[in-house]
Amino acid sequence: MSGDGTSSAVTETRVRQDDAFARLVPVPVHCAARPGEPFDLTRPLRVLGQDHALVRRCRDLLLRWGVPAVEPVVGSIAETAAEAGPHEAPAGELSILPVEAPVDGRGGAMSATGECDERREPGEPTPEDPEAYQLIVTADHVRLRGGPAGLSHALATLEQLVAGRRHVAPMEIADRPRFAWRGLMIDLARHMVAPAVLREVVDLMALYRMNRLHLHLTDDQGWRLEIPGRPELLERSSSTAVGGDPGGSLSMAGYRALAAYAARRGIVVVPEIDLPGHTHAALHAVPGLNPDGVCPPAYTGIEVGFSSLDLSLPATAPFLRDVLGAVAAATTGPWVHIGGDEVTTMSPRDYGDIMAFAAGVVAEAGKQVIAWQEGGRAELPAGSLVQLWDTASDPAPVREAVARGCRAVLSPGSRAYLDMKYHADYPLGLRWAGVTEVRDSYDWDPADWLDGVTEAEIEGVEATLFTETVRTRTDLFTMLLPRLAALAEVAWSPRERRADTDGFLARLAGQAPLWRARGWEFHPSEQVPW
Ligand code: TNX
């Protein structure tokens, strides 16, 4: 091969491409090198698409990573050449072109119209795959294709390829998720997380193509969401948090704004009102929810399992209707989470009754129910989601619920609970599910987790961040990163693409510049070759 100019050029291109693929998390279904020169990011570029928000995001991404000038074009470019008509941006596509792209006879930038060999197109995004996308890079054209969610994922992949570089190697990527549910739960109740930080969490999720932001909005220590007609909930129970720390809350408008921000990135917000346990903040605010009609003092410790609602009290059903009705009405996504975990003070029958009642209110409001694994014992509507979490207890309720037509979301404590300590001496976090390093979060497969539950019955995977010990933005990102990226790949990538954990850890190391650029602190795990 030595002395053969062509081969060495090809080899060189391959090295660059391998390098490019080595930066992608989650690993895509299909990626392959294409011949040709790399796409040059050091010249002024034009971003062309039909969707204003996506065009702007693409422009911002390129500017953030040092492209000297970016011209956003929504709709079409009117070409100046007399014989040339306008070049329309096809729906479902986003193009990045040099501003000086040559114009072909039909008025399009040449590379935007059919220069790609259509026979070599990797798998088309299909209507059944709203999150599928393609990314094709040639010397003069970066083309992203997919539905709105797919294009959002394509932008995430592009950002990983571009980050800090002057060129993108020619390549094609065709990608789609393994599981529909790729979630992250954030506990706002133990410590409030400010909306600006929640938007950063959304950005982080989008970077790893995650799509469900589950907000744990209520617990014993605080109530965080405005409920119209029930002002006492925020007046009495929003200023508290674990350890006497400051509380906080989301107005309905703030909640809707966050959900809209997430939706533009392909992410659905899933609100949780934890019932019937974890309700001390409600009991503290609403006298009629207490058997003696007297509100107990606020609670700021971290015990669990002591509080519960009582459906036999006249105030309880109206309370549940008001709260769940308001939450359902404010939620554009299809799901409302009704909690159901860690109830130790009720009979199984009372527990089942109140869970069934809450599920009925949610169903009447036109939403699907999701509940923690214990809720699998209650009568939930078919198609409800049951979320496995407690690796120390019998997962039978999840299995039974699946047998009755529910689907499983997997958040096994020992893998997906990002409030677990990284190691025994780690200053933050709890230990009830063990210590969890990044390999622990990565080295498992959802399809093997639950005997008797098949891959087809698994809706997906969700990481959780409970915040008993998480007080600041730095704490939050340090617990999420790097483990969240591991779980994102578990949920997105095909099993056969994940066989090489060391390879994953090397790709993970390549993410650090992206995190640093955003000011997201991360745990410098010794398992990762940073
Ligand atoms: C278990 S997860 C809980 C939470 C705690 C968490 C701490 C779940 C359904 N219940 O109440 O905050 O452990 O890791």
Coordinates of C-alpha atoms and ligand atoms in Angstrom, one line a residue:
M1 CA 0.0 0.0 0.0
S2 CA 2.9 2.4 0.7
G3 CA 3.6 4.5 -2.3
D4 CA 0.0 4.3 -3.5
G5 CA -1.3 7.8 -3.0
T6 CA -5.0 6.9 -3.3
S7 CA -4.8 4.2 -0.6
S8 CA -3.0 6.3 1.8
A9 CA -5.5 9.1 1.3
V10 CA -8.3 6.6 2.0
T11 CA -6.5 5.3 5.1
E12 CA -6.0 8.8 6.3
T13 CA -9.7 9.6 5.8
R14 CA -10.6 6.4 7.6
V15 CA -8.5 7.3 10.6
R16 CA -10.3 10.6 10.8
Q17 CA -13.7 9.0 10.5
D18 CA -12.9 6.3 13.2
D19 CA -11.9 9.2 15.3
A20 CA -15.3 10.9 14.6
F21 CA -17.3 7.8 15.4
A22 CA -15.3 7.5 18.6
R23 CA -17.0 10.6 19.8
L24 CA -20.6 9.4 19.6
V25 CA -22.7 8.5 22.7
P26 CA -25.1 6.7 22.3
V27 CA -23.4 4.7 19.6
P28 CA -25.6 4.9 16.5
V29 CA -27.2 1.9 14.8
H30 CA -25.3 2.5 11.6
C31 CA -22.4 4.7 10.8
A32 CA -20.0 4.4 7.9
A33 CA -17.3 6.4 6.3
R34 CA -17.9 8.0 2.9
P35 CA -15.1 8.8 0.5
G36 CA -14.1 12.4 -0.1
E37 CA -12.9 15.4 1.6
P38 CA -14.1 16.5 5.1
F39 CA -16.7 19.3 5.6
D40 CA -14.8 22.5 6.5
L41 CA -16.1 24.4 9.5
T42 CA -13.8 27.3 9.2
R43 CA -15.8 29.1 6.5
P44 CA -19.1 31.0 6.7
L45 CA -22.0 28.6 6.5
R46 CA -25.7 28.7 5.8
V47 CA -28.3 26.6 7.7
L48 CA -31.4 25.9 5.6
G49 CA -34.6 24.3 6.9
Q50 CA -38.3 24.6 7.3
D51 CA -38.5 24.7 11.1
H52 CA -37.5 28.0 12.6
A53 CA -36.5 26.6 16.1
L54 CA -34.4 23.8 14.6
V55 CA -32.6 26.2 12.2
R56 CA -31.8 28.5 15.1
R57 CA -30.6 25.7 17.3
C58 CA -28.3 24.5 14.5
R59 CA -27.0 28.0 14.0
D60 CA -26.3 28.4 17.7
L61 CA -24.5 25.1 17.9
L62 CA -22.2 26.0 15.0
L63 CA -21.5 29.4 16.4
R64 CA -20.8 27.9 19.8
W65 CA -18.1 25.7 18.3
G66 CA -16.4 28.4 16.4
V67 CA -17.8 28.5 12.9
P68 CA -17.0 32.1 11.9
A69 CA -20.5 33.1 10.6
V70 CA -23.8 31.3 10.1
E71 CA -26.7 32.5 8.0
P72 CA -30.0 30.9 9.1
V73 CA -32.5 30.5 6.3
V74 CA -36.0 29.3 7.0
G75 CA -38.0 28.2 3.9
S76 CA -36.1 29.0 0.8
I77 CA -33.1 30.8 -0.7
A78 CA -33.9 33.1 -3.5
E79 CA -31.0 32.8 -5.9
T80 CA -29.8 35.8 -7.8
A81 CA -28.9 34.1 -11.0
A82 CA -31.6 35.1 -13.5
E83 CA -32.3 31.5 -14.7
A84 CA -32.4 30.1 -11.2
G85 CA -35.6 29.8 -9.1
P86 CA -35.6 29.6 -5.3
H87 CA -34.1 26.7 -3.6
E88 CA -36.7 25.2 -1.2
A89 CA -35.7 23.5 2.0
P90 CA -37.4 20.1 1.9
A91 CA -39.6 19.3 4.9
G92 CA -37.9 17.0 7.4
E93 CA -34.5 18.2 6.4
L94 CA -31.9 20.5 7.7
S95 CA -28.9 21.4 5.5
I96 CA -25.7 23.0 6.4
L97 CA -24.0 24.5 3.3
P98 CA -21.1 26.8 2.6
V99 CA -22.6 30.3 1.9
E100 CA -20.7 30.3 -1.3
A101 CA -22.2 27.0 -2.5
P102 CA -22.3 26.8 -6.3
V103 CA -25.8 27.1 -7.8
D104 CA -27.0 24.4 -10.1
G105 CA -29.3 24.8 -13.2
R106 CA -32.4 24.5 -11.0
G107 CA -31.4 27.2 -8.6
G108 CA -30.4 24.9 -5.8
A109 CA -27.1 24.8 -4.1
M110 CA -25.5 22.0 -6.0
S111 CA -24.7 19.8 -3.1
A112 CA -28.1 20.2 -1.7
T113 CA -29.8 18.5 -4.6
G114 CA -29.0 14.9 -5.3
E115 CA -25.2 15.0 -5.1
C116 CA -25.6 12.2 -2.6
D117 CA -25.9 8.8 -4.3
E118 CA -29.4 7.9 -3.4
R119 CA -28.7 4.2 -3.6
R120 CA -26.3 4.6 -0.7
E121 CA -28.8 6.3 1.5
P122 CA -28.9 4.6 4.9
G123 CA -32.3 3.4 6.2
E124 CA -35.0 6.1 5.6
P125 CA -36.7 7.5 8.7
T126 CA -40.2 6.1 8.6
P127 CA -43.5 7.3 10.2
E128 CA -43.3 4.4 12.6
D129 CA -40.0 5.7 13.8
P130 CA -40.6 9.3 14.7
E131 CA -37.3 9.5 16.4
A132 CA -35.2 8.0 13.6
Y133 CA -32.8 10.3 11.8
Q134 CA -30.0 10.3 9.2
L135 CA -26.9 12.5 9.0
I136 CA -24.9 12.6 5.9
V137 CA -21.7 14.5 5.6
T138 CA -20.0 15.3 2.3
A139 CA -17.4 17.9 1.5
D140 CA -20.0 20.6 0.8
H141 CA -23.1 19.5 2.5
V142 CA -24.1 18.3 6.0
R143 CA -27.6 16.9 5.6
L144 CA -29.9 16.0 8.5
R145 CA -33.1 14.1 7.9
G146 CA -36.0 13.0 10.1
G147 CA -39.2 14.1 11.8
P148 CA -39.0 16.9 14.4
A149 CA -37.8 14.6 17.2
G150 CA -35.4 12.8 14.8
L151 CA -33.9 16.1 13.7
S152 CA -33.4 17.1 17.3
H153 CA -31.5 13.9 17.8
A154 CA -29.5 14.5 14.6
L155 CA -28.4 17.9 16.0
A156 CA -27.2 16.2 19.1
T157 CA -25.1 13.8 17.1
L158 CA -23.8 16.7 15.0
E159 CA -22.8 18.6 18.1
Q160 CA -20.7 15.6 19.3
L161 CA -19.0 15.4 15.9
V162 CA -18.4 19.2 15.6
A163 CA -17.4 20.0 19.2
G164 CA -14.2 22.0 19.1
R165 CA -13.1 20.8 15.6
R166 CA -12.4 22.4 12.3
H167 CA -13.7 19.6 10.1
V168 CA -16.2 16.8 10.0
A169 CA -15.2 13.7 8.2
P170 CA -17.4 12.5 5.3
M171 CA -19.8 9.9 6.6
E172 CA -23.3 8.6 6.9
I173 CA -25.2 7.8 10.0
A174 CA -28.7 6.2 10.2
D175 CA -30.0 5.8 13.7
R176 CA -33.1 5.0 15.7
P177 CA -33.8 4.2 19.4
R178 CA -34.0 0.8 20.8
F179 CA -36.5 1.8 23.5
A180 CA -39.3 4.4 23.3
W181 CA -38.8 5.6 26.9
R182 CA -35.4 7.1 27.7
G183 CA -36.1 9.1 30.8
L184 CA -34.6 11.0 33.6
M185 CA -36.4 11.8 36.9
I186 CA -35.4 14.9 38.9
D187 CA -36.7 15.2 42.5
L188 CA -37.7 18.8 43.0
A189 CA -39.3 18.1 46.4
R190 CA -36.3 17.2 48.5
H191 CA -34.4 20.2 47.1
M192 CA -35.9 22.5 44.5
V193 CA -34.0 22.8 41.2
A194 CA -34.4 26.2 39.6
P195 CA -36.1 26.4 36.2
A196 CA -32.9 27.7 34.5
V197 CA -31.0 24.6 35.8
L198 CA -33.9 22.4 34.6
R199 CA -33.5 23.8 31.1
E200 CA -29.9 22.9 31.3
V201 CA -30.9 19.4 32.3
V202 CA -33.2 19.3 29.2
D203 CA -30.2 20.4 27.1
L204 CA -28.1 17.6 28.6
M205 CA -30.8 15.0 28.0
A206 CA -31.2 16.2 24.4
L207 CA -27.4 15.8 23.9
Y208 CA -27.8 12.1 24.7
R209 CA -31.1 11.7 22.8
M210 CA -33.2 11.2 25.9
N211 CA -36.9 11.9 25.7
R212 CA -38.8 11.8 29.0
L213 CA -38.2 14.3 31.8
H214 CA -40.0 13.0 34.9
L215 CA -40.5 15.7 37.6
H216 CA -41.0 14.4 41.1
L217 CA -43.0 17.5 42.2
T218 CA -44.3 16.5 45.6
D219 CA -43.0 14.6 48.6
D220 CA -42.9 14.8 52.4
Q221 CA -40.5 17.8 52.4
G222 CA -42.1 20.1 49.9
W223 CA -44.8 20.8 47.3
R224 CA -43.4 22.4 44.2
L225 CA -46.3 23.0 41.7
E226 CA -49.0 25.6 41.8
I227 CA -52.5 24.1 41.8
P228 CA -55.2 26.6 40.8
G229 CA -57.8 26.8 43.5
R230 CA -55.5 25.3 46.1
P231 CA -53.2 28.2 47.1
E232 CA -52.4 26.7 50.5
L233 CA -50.2 24.0 49.0
L234 CA -47.6 26.5 47.9
E235 CA -48.3 29.0 50.7
R236 CA -47.6 26.5 53.4
S237 CA -45.5 23.8 51.8
S238 CA -43.2 25.2 49.1
S239 CA -40.7 27.1 51.2
T240 CA -39.4 23.9 53.0
A241 CA -36.8 21.4 51.8
V242 CA -34.5 18.8 53.3
G243 CA -32.3 20.0 56.1
G244 CA -34.0 23.4 56.4
D245 CA -32.7 24.5 53.0
P246 CA -34.6 27.0 51.0
G247 CA -37.6 25.6 49.0
G248 CA -39.1 27.0 45.8
S249 CA -41.9 26.2 43.4
L250 CA -43.0 26.2 39.8
S251 CA -46.0 28.3 38.8
M252 CA -48.3 26.7 36.3
A253 CA -47.0 29.1 33.7
G254 CA -43.4 28.2 34.6
Y255 CA -44.3 24.5 34.4
R256 CA -45.9 25.0 30.9
A257 CA -42.9 27.0 29.7
L258 CA -40.5 24.3 30.8
A259 CA -42.6 21.7 29.1
A260 CA -42.6 23.7 25.9
Y261 CA -38.8 24.2 26.1
A262 CA -38.4 20.4 26.5
A263 CA -41.0 19.6 23.7
R264 CA -38.9 21.7 21.2
R265 CA -36.1 19.2 22.0
G266 CA -38.2 16.1 21.5
I267 CA -38.6 15.7 25.3
V268 CA -41.9 15.0 27.1
V269 CA -42.4 16.2 30.6
V270 CA -44.0 13.6 32.9
P271 CA -45.3 15.2 36.1
E272 CA -45.4 13.1 39.3
I273 CA -47.7 13.7 42.2
D274 CA -46.5 11.0 44.7
L275 CA -49.5 9.3 46.3
P276 CA -50.7 8.1 48.7
G277 CA -47.4 8.0 50.7
H278 CA -44.8 10.7 50.5
T279 CA -47.6 13.2 51.2
H280 CA -46.5 15.0 54.3
A281 CA -46.2 18.3 52.5
A282 CA -49.9 18.0 51.5
L283 CA -50.9 17.0 55.0
H284 CA -49.0 20.0 56.4
A285 CA -50.9 22.3 54.0
V286 CA -54.5 21.0 54.0
P287 CA -56.2 20.3 57.4
G288 CA -59.0 18.2 56.0
L289 CA -56.5 15.6 54.7
N290 CA -55.7 14.7 58.3
P291 CA -57.9 12.4 60.4
D292 CA -57.9 14.9 63.3
G293 CA -58.3 17.9 61.0
V294 CA -55.0 19.3 62.3
C295 CA -51.9 19.9 60.1
P296 CA -48.7 18.4 61.4
P297 CA -45.5 20.5 61.5
A298 CA -43.3 20.6 58.4
Y299 CA -40.9 17.8 57.8
T300 CA -37.3 18.3 56.7
G301 CA -35.7 15.0 57.5
I302 CA -35.1 12.1 55.0
E303 CA -37.0 9.2 56.4
V304 CA -39.6 7.6 54.1
G305 CA -42.8 5.6 54.5
F306 CA -44.5 7.5 57.3
S307 CA -47.1 9.6 55.6
S308 CA -50.3 8.6 53.8
L309 CA -53.7 9.9 52.5
D310 CA -57.0 8.5 53.7
L311 CA -59.7 8.1 51.0
S312 CA -62.4 7.7 53.7
L313 CA -62.0 11.4 54.7
P314 CA -64.4 13.7 52.8
A315 CA -61.6 16.1 51.8
T316 CA -59.4 13.5 50.1
A317 CA -61.3 12.7 46.9
P318 CA -61.9 16.4 46.0
F319 CA -58.2 17.1 46.7
L320 CA -57.1 14.3 44.4
R321 CA -59.5 15.5 41.7
D322 CA -58.3 19.0 41.9
V323 CA -54.6 18.2 41.9
L324 CA -54.5 15.5 39.3
G325 CA -57.1 17.3 37.1
A326 CA -54.9 20.5 37.2
V327 CA -51.7 18.5 36.5
A328 CA -53.3 16.6 33.6
A329 CA -54.7 19.8 32.1
A330 CA -51.3 21.6 32.3
T331 CA -49.5 18.6 30.7
T332 CA -49.2 18.3 27.0
G333 CA -47.7 14.9 27.1
P334 CA -49.7 11.7 27.5
W335 CA -48.6 10.6 31.0
V336 CA -49.2 11.5 34.6
H337 CA -47.2 9.7 37.3
I338 CA -49.2 8.9 40.5
G339 CA -46.3 7.6 42.6
G340 CA -47.4 4.7 44.7
D341 CA -44.0 3.9 46.4
E342 CA -43.0 3.1 49.9
V343 CA -46.3 3.1 51.7
T344 CA -46.0 1.3 55.1
T345 CA -48.9 2.7 57.0
M346 CA -51.9 1.5 55.0
S347 CA -53.7 -1.8 54.5
P348 CA -53.1 -3.4 51.1
R349 CA -56.8 -2.8 50.5
D350 CA -56.8 0.9 51.3
Y351 CA -53.7 1.3 49.2
G352 CA -55.3 -0.4 46.3
D353 CA -58.4 1.7 46.6
I354 CA -56.7 5.0 46.6
M355 CA -54.3 4.1 43.8
A356 CA -57.3 2.9 41.7
F357 CA -59.1 6.1 42.4
A358 CA -56.1 8.3 41.5
A359 CA -55.6 6.2 38.3
G360 CA -59.3 6.7 37.4
V361 CA -59.0 10.5 37.8
V362 CA -56.0 10.5 35.5
A363 CA -57.7 8.3 32.9
E364 CA -60.8 10.4 33.0
A365 CA -58.6 13.4 32.2
G366 CA -57.4 11.6 29.1
K367 CA -53.9 10.7 30.4
Q368 CA -52.1 7.4 30.8
V369 CA -50.9 6.4 34.2
I370 CA -47.4 5.6 35.3
A371 CA -46.7 4.4 38.9
W372 CA -43.7 3.1 40.9
Q373 CA -43.5 -0.7 41.1
E374 CA -45.7 -1.1 44.2
G375 CA -48.5 0.3 42.1
G376 CA -48.4 -2.8 40.0
R377 CA -50.5 -4.5 42.7
A378 CA -53.3 -1.9 42.2
E379 CA -55.9 -1.9 39.4
L380 CA -54.3 0.3 36.9
P381 CA -55.9 0.8 33.4
A382 CA -54.4 -1.5 30.8
G383 CA -51.5 0.2 29.0
S384 CA -50.3 1.9 32.2
L385 CA -46.6 2.0 32.9
V386 CA -45.1 0.4 36.0
Q387 CA -41.7 1.6 37.0
L388 CA -39.3 -0.9 38.6
W389 CA -36.9 0.7 41.1
D390 CA -36.2 -1.3 44.3
T391 CA -33.5 -3.9 43.6
A392 CA -33.9 -5.1 47.1
S393 CA -37.5 -6.1 46.9
D394 CA -39.4 -8.6 44.9
P395 CA -40.2 -7.3 41.4
A396 CA -43.4 -9.5 41.3
P397 CA -45.8 -6.5 41.2
V398 CA -44.1 -5.4 37.9
R399 CA -44.3 -8.8 36.4
E400 CA -47.9 -9.2 37.5
A401 CA -48.9 -5.8 36.1
V402 CA -47.2 -6.6 32.8
A403 CA -49.1 -9.9 32.7
R404 CA -52.3 -7.8 33.0
G405 CA -51.3 -5.5 30.0
C406 CA -49.1 -2.9 31.6
R407 CA -45.6 -2.0 30.3
A408 CA -42.4 -1.8 32.3
V409 CA -40.1 1.2 32.7
L410 CA -36.8 0.0 34.3
S411 CA -35.0 2.2 36.9
P412 CA -33.1 -0.5 38.8
G413 CA -31.7 1.2 41.9
S414 CA -28.2 -0.4 41.6
R415 CA -27.8 0.9 38.0
A416 CA -30.1 3.8 37.3
Y417 CA -30.3 5.6 40.7
L418 CA -27.9 8.5 40.2
D419 CA -28.2 9.6 43.8
M420 CA -26.2 6.5 44.8
K421 CA -22.6 7.3 45.8
Y422 CA -19.9 6.6 43.2
H423 CA -17.8 5.0 46.0
A424 CA -18.0 4.5 49.7
D425 CA -16.3 7.8 50.6
Y426 CA -18.0 9.9 48.0
P427 CA -19.3 13.0 49.8
L428 CA -22.7 13.1 48.1
G429 CA -25.4 10.5 47.7
L430 CA -27.1 7.6 49.5
R431 CA -26.1 3.9 49.6
W432 CA -29.3 1.9 49.9
A433 CA -28.8 0.3 46.5
G434 CA -25.0 0.1 46.8
V435 CA -22.3 2.2 45.3
T436 CA -22.7 2.9 41.6
E437 CA -19.8 3.7 39.3
V438 CA -20.2 4.4 35.6
R439 CA -19.5 0.7 34.6
D440 CA -22.4 -0.3 36.9
S441 CA -24.7 2.0 35.1
Y442 CA -23.5 0.7 31.7
D443 CA -22.9 -3.1 32.2
W444 CA -26.5 -4.4 32.2
D445 CA -29.1 -5.1 29.6
P446 CA -32.8 -4.2 30.1
A447 CA -34.0 -7.3 28.3
D448 CA -32.3 -9.5 30.9
W449 CA -33.3 -7.7 33.9
L450 CA -36.7 -9.2 34.7
D451 CA -37.4 -12.9 34.3
G452 CA -40.7 -13.3 32.5
V453 CA -40.8 -9.8 31.0
T454 CA -39.7 -9.6 27.4
E455 CA -38.0 -6.8 25.5
A456 CA -41.3 -6.0 23.8
E457 CA -43.0 -5.5 27.1
I458 CA -40.4 -3.0 28.2
E459 CA -41.2 0.6 27.4
G460 CA -37.7 1.7 28.3
V461 CA -35.2 2.9 30.9
E462 CA -35.2 5.8 33.3
A463 CA -32.4 7.3 35.4
T464 CA -33.5 9.0 38.6
L465 CA -31.9 11.7 40.7
F466 CA -33.4 12.0 44.1
T467 CA -32.1 15.0 45.8
E468 CA -31.9 14.4 49.6
T469 CA -28.1 15.1 49.4
V470 CA -28.1 17.2 46.2
R471 CA -28.3 20.9 47.0
T472 CA -26.6 22.8 44.2
R473 CA -26.2 22.9 40.4
T474 CA -22.7 21.5 40.8
D475 CA -24.0 18.6 43.0
L476 CA -26.6 17.9 40.4
F477 CA -24.4 17.7 37.4
T478 CA -21.7 15.8 39.3
M479 CA -24.2 13.1 40.2
L480 CA -25.6 13.0 36.6
L481 CA -22.3 12.9 34.8
P482 CA -20.8 10.7 33.6
R483 CA -23.4 8.1 34.5
L484 CA -26.4 9.6 32.7
A485 CA -24.6 9.2 29.4
A486 CA -24.1 5.5 30.1
L487 CA -27.8 5.0 30.8
A488 CA -28.7 6.9 27.7
E489 CA -26.7 4.5 25.6
V490 CA -28.3 1.5 27.4
A491 CA -31.7 2.9 26.4
W492 CA -30.9 4.0 22.9
S493 CA -28.3 1.7 21.3
P494 CA -28.8 -1.8 20.0
R495 CA -27.6 -4.5 22.3
E496 CA -25.0 -5.8 19.8
R497 CA -23.4 -2.3 19.5
R498 CA -22.8 -2.2 23.2
A499 CA -20.6 -5.3 23.7
D500 CA -17.4 -3.3 24.3
T501 CA -17.5 -1.5 27.6
D502 CA -13.9 -0.2 27.3
G503 CA -14.8 1.2 23.9
F504 CA -17.8 3.0 25.5
L505 CA -15.6 4.4 28.3
A506 CA -13.2 5.8 25.6
R507 CA -16.2 7.4 23.8
L508 CA -17.4 8.8 27.1
A509 CA -14.0 10.4 27.7
G510 CA -14.6 12.3 24.5
Q511 CA -17.7 13.9 26.0
A512 CA -15.8 15.9 28.6
P513 CA -15.1 19.0 26.3
L514 CA -18.9 19.3 25.6
W515 CA -19.6 19.3 29.4
R516 CA -16.8 21.8 30.1
A517 CA -18.1 24.1 27.4
R518 CA -21.4 24.3 29.2
G519 CA -20.0 24.5 32.6
W520 CA -21.4 21.1 33.6
E521 CA -19.2 19.6 36.3
F522 CA -18.7 15.9 36.3
H523 CA -17.3 13.1 38.5
P524 CA -13.8 12.4 37.1
S525 CA -14.3 8.6 37.4
E526 CA -11.1 6.6 37.5
Q527 CA -12.8 4.1 35.2
V528 CA -12.8 6.6 32.3
P529 CA -9.7 7.3 30.2
W530 CA -10.2 11.1 30.3
Ligands
TNX1 C1 -36.5 5.6 47.2 S1 -37.5 5.6 44.4 C2 -37.5 6.4 47.0 C3 -37.4 7.8 47.3 C4 -36.0 8.1 47.9 C5 -35.0 7.4 47.1 C6 -33.6 7.7 47.5 C7 -38.8 5.6 45.2 C8 -39.9 5.2 44.4 N1 -38.7 6.0 46.5 O1 -38.4 8.3 48.1 O2 -35.8 9.5 47.7 O3 -35.2 6.0 47.3 O4 -32.7 7.1 46.7

